[in-house]
XYZ file of N, CA, C and O in Angstrom:
828
model
N 14.420 14.508 -11.727
C 14.649 13.471 -10.620
C 15.282 12.350 -11.585
O 14.653 11.730 -12.363
N 16.301 11.161 -10.651
C 16.781 9.877 -10.825
C 15.723 9.179 -10.258
O 15.323 8.844 -9.635
N 15.411 8.662 -12.051
C 14.140 7.479 -11.721
C 14.820 6.154 -11.939
O 14.638 4.826 -12.309
N 16.546 5.946 -12.187
C 16.934 4.544 -12.640
C 17.220 3.667 -10.898
O 17.232 3.706 -10.470
N 17.870 3.028 -12.092
C 18.454 2.050 -10.927
C 17.191 0.714 -10.226
O 17.049 0.829 -8.873
N 15.765 0.498 -10.431
C 14.793 0.251 -9.991
C 14.909 -1.072 -9.175
O 15.547 -1.809 -9.818
N 14.529 -0.857 -7.957
C 14.770 -2.783 -7.348
C 13.241 -3.610 -7.461
O 12.462 -3.376 -7.438
N 13.511 -4.537 -7.336
C 12.219 -5.686 -7.435
C 11.782 -5.311 -6.324
O 11.990 -5.150 -5.208
N 10.035 -5.694 -6.787
C 8.814 -5.994 -5.050
C 9.872 -7.433 -4.612
O 9.397 -8.027 -5.606
N 8.979 -7.945 -3.350
C 8.624 -8.699 -2.866
C 9.848 -9.996 -2.825
O 9.535 -10.907 -3.756
N 10.612 -9.291 -2.690
C 11.807 -10.005 -2.658
C 11.712 -10.394 -1.306
O 11.754 -10.446 -0.583
N 11.564 -12.344 -2.340
C 12.050 -13.263 -1.094
C 13.634 -13.009 -0.583
O 14.571 -13.053 -0.577
N 13.870 -13.738 1.055
C 14.563 -14.018 2.004
C 14.439 -12.987 3.086
O 13.239 -12.012 2.353
N 15.458 -13.042 4.238
C 14.419 -12.404 5.572
C 14.179 -11.938 5.626
O 13.043 -13.222 5.900
N 13.827 -11.631 6.057
C 11.718 -11.030 6.591
C 11.139 -10.801 6.271
O 9.810 -10.254 6.511
N 11.259 -10.678 4.717
C 9.459 -10.321 4.021
C 8.626 -10.563 3.923
O 9.043 -12.190 3.856
N 7.505 -10.291 3.929
C 6.560 -11.162 4.131
C 5.833 -11.168 2.645
O 6.356 -10.825 1.756
N 5.991 -12.594 2.539
C 5.871 -13.247 1.523
C 4.147 -13.497 1.303
O 3.396 -13.746 1.417
N 3.843 -12.875 -0.267
C 2.437 -12.792 -0.572
C 2.125 -13.444 -1.616
O 3.680 -13.384 -2.584
N 1.101 -13.722 -2.266
C 1.579 -14.572 -3.746
C 1.703 -12.867 -4.649
O 1.440 -13.188 -6.127
N 0.844 -11.883 -4.339
C 1.172 -10.626 -4.735
C 2.058 -9.064 -4.788
O 1.682 -9.853 -3.334
N 2.042 -8.867 -5.012
C 2.766 -7.475 -4.800
C 2.461 -6.565 -3.921
O 1.365 -6.410 -3.738
N 3.312 -6.762 -2.833
C 3.091 -5.047 -2.418
C 3.960 -4.105 -2.134
O 4.963 -4.731 -2.101
N 3.404 -3.279 -1.768
C 4.792 -1.639 -2.427
C 3.723 -0.761 -0.780
O 2.419 -0.379 -0.883
N 4.777 0.015 0.157
C 4.222 0.382 1.364
C 4.597 1.990 0.591
O 5.256 2.177 -0.029
N 3.594 2.810 0.387
C 3.491 3.793 0.802
C 3.672 4.717 2.286
O 3.463 4.773 3.251
N 4.514 4.906 3.052
C 5.855 5.947 3.829
C 5.776 7.039 4.100
O 6.335 7.487 3.182
N 5.544 7.977 5.560
C 6.780 8.979 5.284
C 5.768 9.621 6.955
O 4.876 8.587 7.477
N 6.356 10.506 7.666
C 5.751 11.202 8.612
C 4.133 11.928 8.714
O 4.078 12.294 7.486
N 3.471 12.129 9.263
C 2.229 12.452 8.996
C 2.294 13.704 8.427
O 3.208 14.452 9.084
N 0.948 14.106 7.601
C 1.746 16.049 7.082
C 2.407 15.118 5.967
O 2.159 16.569 5.402
N 2.657 14.764 5.272
C 3.427 14.209 4.469
C 2.857 14.468 2.604
O 2.555 14.606 2.491
N 1.381 13.712 3.412
C 0.169 13.486 1.905
C 0.283 12.200 1.092
O 0.138 11.790 -0.052
N 0.502 11.129 2.457
C 0.626 9.753 1.979
C -0.796 9.522 0.736
O -0.997 9.336 -0.168
N -1.922 9.813 2.157
C -3.773 10.381 1.304
C -4.101 10.769 -0.039
O -4.491 10.059 -1.018
N -3.132 11.704 0.159
C -3.334 12.056 -1.151
C -2.240 11.901 -2.089
O -3.345 12.122 -3.360
N -1.480 11.794 -2.079
C -0.655 10.731 -3.165
C -1.695 9.756 -3.743
O -1.803 9.557 -5.414
N -1.847 8.539 -2.985
C -2.699 7.635 -3.092
C -3.672 7.647 -4.579
O -4.243 7.343 -5.218
N -4.697 9.295 -3.740
C -5.715 9.558 -4.536
C -5.650 9.875 -5.572
O -6.661 10.021 -6.335
N -4.463 10.483 -5.867
C -3.437 10.670 -7.518
C -3.290 9.644 -8.133
O -2.987 9.063 -9.008
N -2.847 8.534 -7.328
C -1.675 7.387 -8.074
C -3.194 6.301 -8.682
O -3.235 5.286 -9.484
N -3.871 6.322 -8.108
C -5.076 5.080 -8.288
C -5.850 5.534 -9.039
O -5.528 4.374 -10.006
N -6.364 6.546 -9.941
C -6.611 6.259 -11.310
C -5.880 6.372 -12.568
O -6.863 5.774 -13.022
N -4.768 6.870 -12.341
C -4.080 6.086 -13.042
C -3.830 4.777 -13.037
O -3.089 4.413 -14.452
N -3.105 4.086 -12.205
C -2.970 2.784 -11.974
C -4.529 1.732 -12.521
O -4.121 0.854 -13.466
N -5.493 2.174 -12.404
C -6.472 1.713 -12.770
C -7.052 1.847 -13.782
O -7.107 1.055 -14.644
N -6.680 2.744 -14.256
C -7.099 3.527 -15.605
C -5.763 2.573 -16.901
O -6.439 2.036 -17.773
N -4.599 2.138 -16.121
C -3.846 0.967 -16.721
C -4.365 -0.459 -16.812
O -3.195 -0.823 -17.355
N -5.685 -0.975 -16.116
C -5.286 -2.166 -16.117
C -5.520 -2.742 -14.627
O -5.602 -3.898 -14.739
N -4.433 -2.477 -14.021
C -4.245 -2.920 -12.407
C -5.313 -2.629 -11.717
O -6.092 -1.832 -11.646
N -6.076 -4.213 -10.785
C -6.837 -4.118 -9.689
C -5.972 -4.190 -8.682
O -5.224 -4.367 -8.426
N -6.640 -2.941 -7.368
C -5.664 -2.867 -6.842
C -5.912 -2.449 -5.580
O -7.523 -2.330 -5.317
N -5.842 -2.977 -3.833
C -6.651 -2.809 -2.980
C -5.391 -2.258 -2.713
O -4.281 -2.309 -2.809
N -5.713 -1.337 -0.896
C -5.483 -0.807 0.190
C -5.351 -0.597 0.839
O -6.517 -1.643 1.316
N -4.159 -1.202 1.742
C -4.524 -1.261 3.311
C -4.102 0.118 3.793
O -2.924 -0.224 3.567
N -4.609 0.161 4.669
C -4.255 1.839 5.841
C -4.393 1.401 6.931
O -5.526 0.658 7.761
N -3.141 1.824 7.793
C -3.773 2.026 8.954
C -4.018 2.789 9.704
O -3.748 4.019 9.624
N -4.920 2.763 10.649
C -5.786 3.986 11.180
C -4.832 4.036 12.638
O -4.692 3.281 13.800
N -4.503 5.301 13.214
C -4.059 5.517 14.070
C -5.499 5.153 15.506
O -4.354 5.393 16.581
N -6.073 5.425 15.451
C -7.202 5.515 16.434
C -8.817 3.638 16.388
O -8.165 3.947 15.197
N -9.158 4.465 17.012
C -10.391 3.436 17.003
C -11.800 4.352 16.186
O -11.190 5.403 15.009
N -12.243 4.062 14.427
C -12.984 3.789 13.969
C -14.058 3.338 13.613
O -14.018 2.756 13.857
N -14.515 3.816 13.152
C -16.044 3.025 13.039
C -16.594 3.758 10.800
O -16.249 4.895 10.485
N -17.137 3.157 10.177
C -17.328 3.024 9.044
C -18.491 2.807 9.057
O -19.349 2.779 7.781
N -19.443 2.490 9.415
C -20.798 2.936 9.290
C -21.590 3.334 10.778
O -20.874 4.188 11.565
N -22.555 3.813 10.850
C -23.302 4.552 11.709
C -24.266 4.782 12.783
O -25.123 3.542 12.507
N -25.243 5.117 13.789
C -25.403 4.741 14.448
C -27.156 5.429 14.197
O -27.515 5.060 12.586
N -28.041 3.924 14.369
C -29.241 3.607 13.800
C -29.314 2.994 11.875
O -30.237 2.524 11.850
N -28.356 2.840 11.397
C -28.456 2.017 10.449
C -27.838 0.620 11.642
O -27.633 0.015 12.314
N -28.610 -0.461 10.332
C -29.013 -1.734 10.607
C -27.126 -2.140 11.378
O -27.647 -3.340 12.206
N -26.210 -2.398 10.584
C -25.077 -2.665 10.528
C -24.980 -2.770 11.597
O -23.941 -3.080 12.629
N -24.714 -1.723 12.681
C -24.007 -0.646 13.450
C -25.354 -1.107 14.612
O -23.658 -2.132 15.459
N -25.913 -1.460 14.712
C -27.141 -1.663 15.736
C -26.785 -3.118 15.734
O -26.855 -3.467 17.284
N -26.342 -3.897 15.012
C -26.269 -5.588 14.704
C -24.929 -5.918 15.214
O -24.470 -6.545 16.726
N -24.238 -4.761 14.883
C -22.749 -5.143 15.773
C -22.524 -4.453 17.123
O -21.801 -5.575 17.783
N -22.895 -3.972 17.869
C -23.267 -2.681 18.740
C -24.015 -4.069 19.655
O -23.816 -4.171 20.492
N -24.869 -4.878 19.302
C -25.289 -5.824 20.022
C -25.158 -7.229 20.552
O -25.402 -7.656 20.902
N -23.434 -7.354 19.508
C -22.678 -8.461 19.516
C -21.949 -9.252 19.112
O -21.491 -10.134 18.755
N -22.353 -9.316 17.954
C -22.271 -9.261 16.785
C -20.845 -8.721 16.548
O -20.168 -7.940 16.025
N -20.023 -10.779 16.616
C -18.259 -10.471 16.229
C -17.845 -10.184 14.419
O -17.045 -9.310 14.561
N -18.654 -10.304 13.855
C -18.218 -10.214 12.804
C -19.743 -9.256 11.977
O -20.871 -10.375 12.248
N -19.748 -8.435 11.454
C -20.627 -8.597 10.179
C -20.859 -7.803 9.198
O -19.427 -7.386 8.645
N -20.914 -8.751 7.872
C -20.689 -8.407 6.876
C -22.542 -8.116 5.823
O -23.073 -8.475 6.205
N -21.675 -7.061 5.363
C -22.853 -6.459 4.557
C -22.657 -6.466 3.236
O -22.069 -6.023 2.458
N -23.840 -6.433 2.361
C -23.651 -6.985 1.391
C -24.656 -6.161 -0.317
O -26.162 -6.480 0.961
N -24.910 -5.543 -0.509
C -25.582 -4.725 -1.432
C -24.633 -5.525 -2.632
O -23.946 -5.662 -3.418
N -25.748 -4.615 -4.069
C -25.887 -4.420 -5.807
C -24.435 -3.918 -5.520
O -24.300 -3.151 -5.185
N -23.332 -4.684 -5.780
C -21.938 -4.724 -6.157
C -21.461 -4.007 -5.323
O -19.703 -3.656 -5.273
N -21.626 -3.867 -3.926
C -20.376 -3.787 -2.464
C -20.410 -4.878 -1.418
O -21.994 -5.180 -1.437
N -19.734 -4.630 -0.817
C -19.969 -5.671 -0.209
C -18.739 -5.460 1.162
O -17.748 -4.750 0.730
N -18.861 -4.904 2.585
C -18.156 -4.194 3.521
C -18.435 -6.418 4.424
O -19.486 -6.557 5.434
N -16.918 -5.978 5.017
C -17.087 -6.900 6.769
C -16.467 -6.022 7.765
O -15.339 -5.691 7.578
N -16.937 -6.259 8.493
C -16.659 -5.307 10.018
C -16.339 -6.185 11.180
O -17.351 -7.459 10.862
N -15.340 -6.307 11.392
C -14.724 -7.483 12.266
C -14.263 -6.974 13.714
O -13.604 -5.783 13.565
N -14.917 -7.090 14.546
C -14.243 -6.689 16.321
C -13.029 -7.463 16.696
O -13.436 -8.825 16.551
N -12.457 -7.349 16.999
C -11.013 -8.141 17.761
C -11.176 -7.686 18.893
O -11.522 -7.042 19.904
N -10.215 -8.953 20.156
C -9.875 -8.353 21.407
C -8.678 -7.597 21.448
O -7.968 -7.749 22.593
N -7.724 -7.839 20.153
C -5.817 -7.532 20.065
C -6.137 -5.874 21.269
O -6.363 -5.506 20.203
N -5.912 -5.930 21.861
C -5.536 -4.576 22.626
C -3.650 -3.410 21.691
O -4.233 -3.137 21.906
N -3.223 -4.943 20.938
C -2.105 -4.051 20.101
C -2.332 -3.328 18.999
O -2.908 -4.063 18.862
N -1.537 -2.751 18.942
C -1.515 -2.360 17.206
C -1.294 -3.459 16.308
O -0.711 -4.772 16.061
N -2.274 -3.329 15.138
C -1.926 -4.723 14.207
C -1.467 -5.048 13.216
O -0.442 -3.740 13.346
N -0.936 -5.808 12.801
C 0.645 -5.900 12.423
C 0.051 -6.764 10.875
O -1.292 -6.565 10.299
N 0.730 -5.832 9.438
C 0.213 -5.601 8.401
C 0.005 -7.630 8.155
O -0.839 -8.039 6.791
N 0.863 -8.415 8.534
C 0.618 -9.708 8.131
C -0.421 -10.143 8.744
O -1.115 -10.738 7.584
N -1.265 -9.693 9.380
C -2.790 -9.964 10.152
C -3.543 -9.516 9.614
O -5.186 -10.306 9.167
N -3.622 -8.409 8.524
C -4.366 -7.971 7.545
C -5.000 -8.735 6.323
O -5.802 -8.596 5.621
N -4.119 -9.255 6.206
C -3.491 -9.291 4.655
C -4.562 -10.637 3.697
O -5.317 -10.782 2.846
N -4.878 -11.621 4.466
C -5.997 -12.813 4.484
C -6.888 -12.485 4.271
O -7.488 -12.774 3.784
N -8.225 -11.153 4.665
C -8.580 -10.596 4.664
C -9.279 -10.170 3.348
O -10.620 -9.737 2.996
N -7.788 -10.035 2.552
C -8.076 -9.491 1.282
C -8.365 -10.486 0.454
O -7.863 -12.096 0.464
N -8.997 -10.496 -1.210
C -9.223 -11.703 -1.832
C -7.700 -11.633 -3.335
O -8.317 -10.563 -4.365
N -6.851 -12.287 -3.063
C -5.687 -11.566 -3.667
C -5.672 -12.287 -5.322
O -4.837 -11.443 -6.353
N -7.021 -13.291 -5.025
C -6.945 -13.682 -6.734
C -7.714 -12.204 -7.532
O -7.768 -12.531 -8.868
N -7.921 -11.484 -7.011
C -8.895 -10.536 -8.239
C -8.083 -9.157 -7.522
O -8.727 -8.215 -7.969
N -6.903 -9.714 -7.712
C -6.073 -8.329 -7.568
C -4.493 -8.459 -8.360
O -4.234 -9.045 -8.452
N -3.695 -7.437 -8.593
C -2.453 -7.605 -9.560
C -1.808 -6.707 -7.920
O -0.440 -7.082 -8.161
N -1.904 -5.533 -7.227
C -1.205 -4.832 -6.858
C -1.513 -4.882 -4.696
O -3.205 -4.344 -4.823
N -1.220 -4.789 -3.891
C -1.845 -4.122 -2.784
C -0.833 -2.909 -2.724
O 0.348 -3.412 -2.155
N -1.333 -1.523 -2.692
C -0.599 -0.466 -1.753
C -0.668 -0.167 -0.825
O -2.145 -0.533 -0.193
N -0.332 -0.028 0.439
C -0.136 -0.200 1.382
C 0.450 1.490 2.296
O 1.706 1.708 2.024
N -0.230 1.722 2.894
C -0.355 2.710 3.952
C 0.220 3.008 5.352
O -0.920 2.409 5.526
N 1.198 3.483 5.722
C 1.848 3.744 7.095
C 1.911 1.867 7.082
O 2.650 1.900 6.178
N 2.113 1.448 7.559
C 2.585 -0.080 8.618
C 4.166 0.132 8.176
O 4.512 -0.255 7.404
N 4.660 1.525 8.571
C 6.344 1.716 7.959
C 6.966 0.739 8.044
O 7.752 0.911 8.050
N 7.140 -0.393 9.008
C 7.979 -0.882 9.875
C 7.421 -2.203 9.384
O 8.380 -2.847 9.977
N 6.868 -2.299 8.628
C 6.523 -4.027 8.292
C 7.264 -4.163 7.106
O 8.240 -3.545 6.836
N 7.921 -4.963 7.153
C 9.162 -6.163 6.450
C 8.626 -6.074 4.419
O 8.339 -7.108 4.293
N 8.446 -4.888 3.770
C 8.065 -4.592 2.554
C 8.390 -3.755 2.032
O 9.036 -3.054 2.751
N 8.442 -3.833 1.120
C 9.453 -2.936 0.452
C 8.472 -1.605 -0.035
O 7.141 -2.102 0.012
N 8.950 0.156 -0.274
C 8.237 0.860 0.613
C 8.465 1.483 -0.895
O 10.260 1.541 -0.762
N 7.803 2.601 -0.705
C 8.375 4.038 -1.589
C 8.074 5.144 -0.360
O 7.266 5.196 0.875
N 9.380 5.793 -0.029
C 8.906 6.997 0.857
C 8.944 8.818 0.217
O 9.617 8.558 -0.627
N 7.800 8.934 0.782
C 7.837 10.750 0.726
C 8.424 11.622 1.546
O 8.220 10.946 2.889
N 9.104 12.414 1.224
C 9.611 13.603 2.276
C 10.006 14.635 1.650
O 9.700 15.312 0.507
N 10.029 15.755 2.949
C 9.211 17.393 2.371
C 10.448 18.075 3.298
O 10.198 17.757 4.479
N 11.265 17.531 2.842
C 12.056 18.450 3.167
C 12.041 19.653 4.880
O 12.466 19.521 5.871
N 11.495 20.564 3.718
C 11.137 21.326 4.399
C 9.913 20.828 6.162
O 10.074 22.302 6.983
N 9.827 20.243 6.705
C 8.754 19.312 7.572
C 10.064 18.578 8.816
O 9.711 19.109 9.646
N 11.493 19.091 8.224
C 12.398 19.056 8.503
C 12.190 17.768 9.730
O 13.081 17.698 11.022
N 11.840 16.769 8.955
C 12.097 15.104 9.844
C 13.112 14.523 9.355
O 13.269 14.221 7.944
N 13.306 12.957 9.728
C 14.793 12.351 9.365
C 14.150 11.411 8.086
O 13.300 11.563 8.154
N 14.704 10.994 7.236
C 14.866 10.273 6.204
C 14.919 8.719 6.855
O 15.720 8.204 7.657
N 13.369 8.348 6.246
C 13.003 6.364 7.009
C 14.466 6.016 6.396
O 15.069 4.868 6.662
N 14.911 6.264 4.956
C 15.547 5.024 4.323
C 17.345 4.769 4.383
O 17.491 4.257 5.042
N 17.547 5.895 5.403
C 19.003 6.037 6.026
C 18.817 4.654 7.664
O 19.581 4.017 7.426
N 17.494 4.142 7.939
C 17.524 3.103 8.714
C 16.810 1.914 7.733
O 16.868 0.925 8.889
N 16.149 2.228 6.414
C 14.840 1.395 6.369
C 15.378 0.790 5.217
O 15.092 1.245 3.740
N 15.643 -0.469 4.666
C 16.907 -0.936 3.907
C 15.441 -1.384 2.737
O 16.457 -1.801 1.344
N 14.421 -1.566 2.949
C 12.835 -1.505 2.400
C 12.791 -0.240 1.450
O 11.867 -1.234 0.522
N 12.803 0.188 1.656
C 13.085 1.206 0.640
C 13.890 1.053 -0.406
O 14.829 1.229 -0.471
N 12.832 1.450 -1.733
C 13.271 0.902 -2.709
C 13.560 2.133 -3.556
O 13.475 2.250 -5.239
N 12.354 3.359 -3.375
C 12.797 4.840 -3.448
C 11.866 5.685 -2.558
O 11.392 5.540 -2.026
N 13.075 6.997 -3.627
C 11.954 8.767 -2.369
C 11.639 9.185 -3.555
O 12.573 9.311 -4.709
N 10.142 10.006 -3.133
C 9.318 10.618 -3.135
C 9.745 12.297 -2.802
O 9.116 12.353 -1.419
N 9.951 12.814 -3.460
C 10.574 14.420 -2.621
C 9.922 15.369 -3.432
O 9.677 15.657 -4.916
N 9.962 16.703 -2.833
C 9.699 18.319 -3.638
C 10.406 18.833 -3.204
O 10.311 19.722 -4.235
N 11.618 18.337 -3.429
C 12.933 19.320 -2.796
C 13.833 18.307 -3.112
O 14.046 17.549 -2.378
N 15.451 18.906 -3.058
C 16.867 18.563 -3.756
C 16.734 18.131 -1.925
O 17.102 18.713 -1.550
N 17.849 16.878 -2.254
C 17.480 16.100 -0.783
C 19.377 15.741 -1.280
O 19.831 15.178 -2.275
N 20.348 15.759 0.250
C 21.298 15.242 0.201
C 21.537 14.025 1.262
O 20.854 13.866 1.137
N 22.445 12.983 0.701
C 22.520 12.229 1.748
C 21.998 10.995 1.681
O 21.992 10.270 2.675
N 21.457 11.047 0.680
C 20.652 9.270 0.125
C 21.606 8.657 -0.130
O 22.858 8.563 -0.044
N 20.871 7.215 0.524
C 21.428 5.811 0.401
C 21.403 5.698 -1.555
O 21.283 6.029 -2.332
N 23.298 5.189 -1.726
C 23.884 5.163 -2.874
C 22.953 4.296 -4.248
O 21.943 3.703 -3.625
N 22.339 4.959 -5.367
C 21.512 3.881 -5.734
C 20.602 4.790 -5.094
O 19.327 3.821 -6.584
N 19.481 4.659 -4.294
C 17.948 4.815 -3.981
C 17.563 5.891 -5.603
O 17.924 6.885 -5.284
N 16.735 5.239 -6.441
C 15.960 6.233 -7.163
C 15.317 7.565 -6.430
O 14.386 7.520 -5.519
N 14.703 8.644 -7.303
C 14.149 9.672 -6.792
C 13.450 10.329 -7.392
O 13.689 10.791 -8.811
N 12.076 10.558 -7.423
C 10.734 10.494 -7.456
C 10.673 11.935 -7.173
O 10.924 12.178 -5.840
N 9.651 12.136 -8.141
C 9.124 14.034 -7.853
C 7.626 13.651 -7.749
O 6.769 13.170 -7.780
N 8.056 14.300 -6.283
C 6.261 14.026 -5.588
C 5.245 14.682 -6.201
O 3.982 14.273 -6.187
N 5.334 15.819 -6.983
C 4.531 16.587 -7.158
C 3.904 15.760 -8.870
O 3.151 16.610 -9.739
N 4.733 15.625 -9.379
C 4.694 14.459 -10.613
C 3.817 12.694 -10.046
O 3.835 11.590 -10.337
N 2.569 12.452 -10.140
C 2.035 11.214 -9.707
C 2.071 10.380 -10.517
O 2.167 8.918 -11.093
N 2.313 10.930 -12.381
C 2.197 10.169 -13.493
C 3.730 9.381 -13.162
O 3.568 8.454 -13.085
N 4.641 10.237 -12.675
C 5.835 9.810 -12.700
C 5.783 8.592 -12.168
O 6.458 7.359 -12.174
N 5.514 8.564 -10.635
C 5.286 7.631 -9.575
C 4.372 5.845 -9.481
O 5.588 5.066 -9.801
N 3.413 6.675 -10.856
C 3.173 5.052 -11.447
C 3.621 5.073 -12.048
O 3.446 3.819 -12.314
N 4.024 5.103 -13.334
C 5.278 4.699 -14.423
C 6.688 3.762 -13.358
O 6.566 2.821 -14.062
N 6.962 4.183 -12.289
C 7.671 3.605 -11.637
C 6.993 2.064 -11.350
O 8.020 1.542 -10.907
N 6.118 2.494 -10.070
C 5.098 1.777 -10.583
C 5.166 0.490 -10.782
O 5.538 -1.033 -10.717
N 4.500 0.787 -11.978
C 4.612 0.045 -14.044
C 6.011 -0.757 -13.857
O 5.740 -1.948 -14.303
N 6.674 0.187 -13.499
C 8.263 -0.604 -13.986
C 8.265 -1.636 -13.431
O 8.844 -2.709 -13.739
N 8.215 -1.541 -12.211
C 8.529 -2.376 -10.764
C 8.196 -3.632 -11.818
O 8.362 -4.859 -11.761
N 6.794 -4.269 -11.910
C 5.488 -4.777 -12.068
C 6.356 -5.776 -13.025
O 6.196 -7.082 -13.616
N 6.515 -4.614 -14.192
C 7.287 -5.223 -15.856
C 8.622 -6.361 -15.791
O 8.623 -6.998 -15.662
N 9.479 -5.219 -15.108
C 10.684 -5.457 -15.228
C 11.181 -6.802 -14.608
O 11.686 -7.556 -14.464
N 10.449 -6.765 -13.708
C 10.649 -8.025 -12.177
C 9.557 -9.659 -12.849
O 9.161 -9.526 -11.876
N 9.526 -9.449 -13.672
C 8.536 -10.716 -13.747
C 6.921 -10.787 -14.512
O 6.582 -11.806 -14.372
N 6.702 -9.589 -13.831
C 4.869 -9.392 -14.188
C 4.729 -9.989 -16.162
O 5.323 -8.793 -16.487
N 3.775 -10.244 -16.196
C 3.158 -10.418 -17.566
C 2.282 -9.187 -17.615
O 2.150 -8.557 -17.114
N 1.953 -8.531 -19.463
C 1.675 -7.304 -19.545
C 0.301 -7.580 -18.993
O -0.148 -8.350 -18.463
N -0.523 -7.024 -17.895
C -1.222 -6.391 -17.519
C -2.260 -6.701 -17.799
O -3.660 -6.836 -17.694
N -2.635 -6.053 -19.234
C -3.854 -6.955 -19.745
C -3.882 -8.733 -20.158
O -4.808 -8.586 -20.603
N -3.350 -9.082 -19.889
C -3.681 -10.542 -20.609
C -3.568 -11.618 -19.008
O -3.503 -10.998 -18.356
N -4.548 -11.680 -19.815
C -5.713 -12.735 -18.887
C -5.086 -13.451 -17.535
O -5.377 -13.809 -15.868
N -3.566 -14.011 -17.944
C -2.969 -14.906 -17.560
C -2.148 -14.067 -16.054
O -1.783 -14.634 -15.252
N -1.860 -13.007 -16.331
C -1.419 -12.225 -15.011
C -2.109 -12.268 -13.875
O -1.970 -12.113 -13.098
N -3.717 -12.047 -14.464
C -4.665 -12.144 -13.339
C -4.705 -13.414 -12.287
O -5.820 -14.259 -12.220
N -3.944 -14.349 -12.183
C -3.839 -15.734 -11.985
C -3.216 -15.057 -9.503
O -2.074 -14.624 -9.957
N -3.140 -15.836 -9.062
C -2.642 -15.938 -8.414
C -0.987 -16.643 -8.174
O -0.044 -16.378 -7.113
N -0.745 -16.446 -8.907
C 1.140 -17.321 -9.485
C 1.730 -16.087 -9.575
O 2.743 -16.094 -10.135
N 1.182 -14.819 -9.365
C 1.565 -13.475 -10.431
C 3.348 -12.880 -9.620
O 2.962 -11.674 -9.897
N 3.309 -13.503 -8.193
C 4.312 -12.802 -7.861
C 6.107 -12.650 -8.342
O 6.241 -13.269 -9.599
N 6.299 -11.653 -8.380
C 7.779 -10.714 -8.940
C 8.960 -11.443 -8.107
O 8.442 -12.383 -7.345
N 9.051 -12.513 -9.306
C 10.917 -12.887 -9.391
C 11.924 -12.212 -9.149
O 12.282 -10.975 -9.392
């Protein structure tokens, strides 16, 4: 599969979200395997030295703590924010009054970008960030890249006709190749070597 002609992450201009470190969306229709791919990509990228956050859009209400746990009972008793900290782990649970779907821009301030090199975003497919689209032709779904110019590559398990000209095609079953593509973007468009301490600063946005 062809992985030539990569485009830069976080290009300024238009309506793209401006954030101090690179944002990259992983988008697809339900059932394509977004989470599965991410669970395979993360160990590869972490082994390469990248510090990564994942922002995931959930379709429904969710709980990350459980009844009879202190944090759960305190939150249900009226705490609008619940911060739980232990050795090696910390979690913030915040209640919101917004009944609308969250947008990516409003979630990003909750991340500590000083401790990150890359944010991978699962879902939020309409967010104005650059994205890799996952596509399985056998599912019969339309190509998102046909209507979204922010798609910088497509990962698929079969040949696809009628792709936008010059769009890189990656093998969906080869996470190492997809990870290499992501790292290629980080290097090619201004990122210092990831083991260089100078790259671990908030000023490391790609140009």
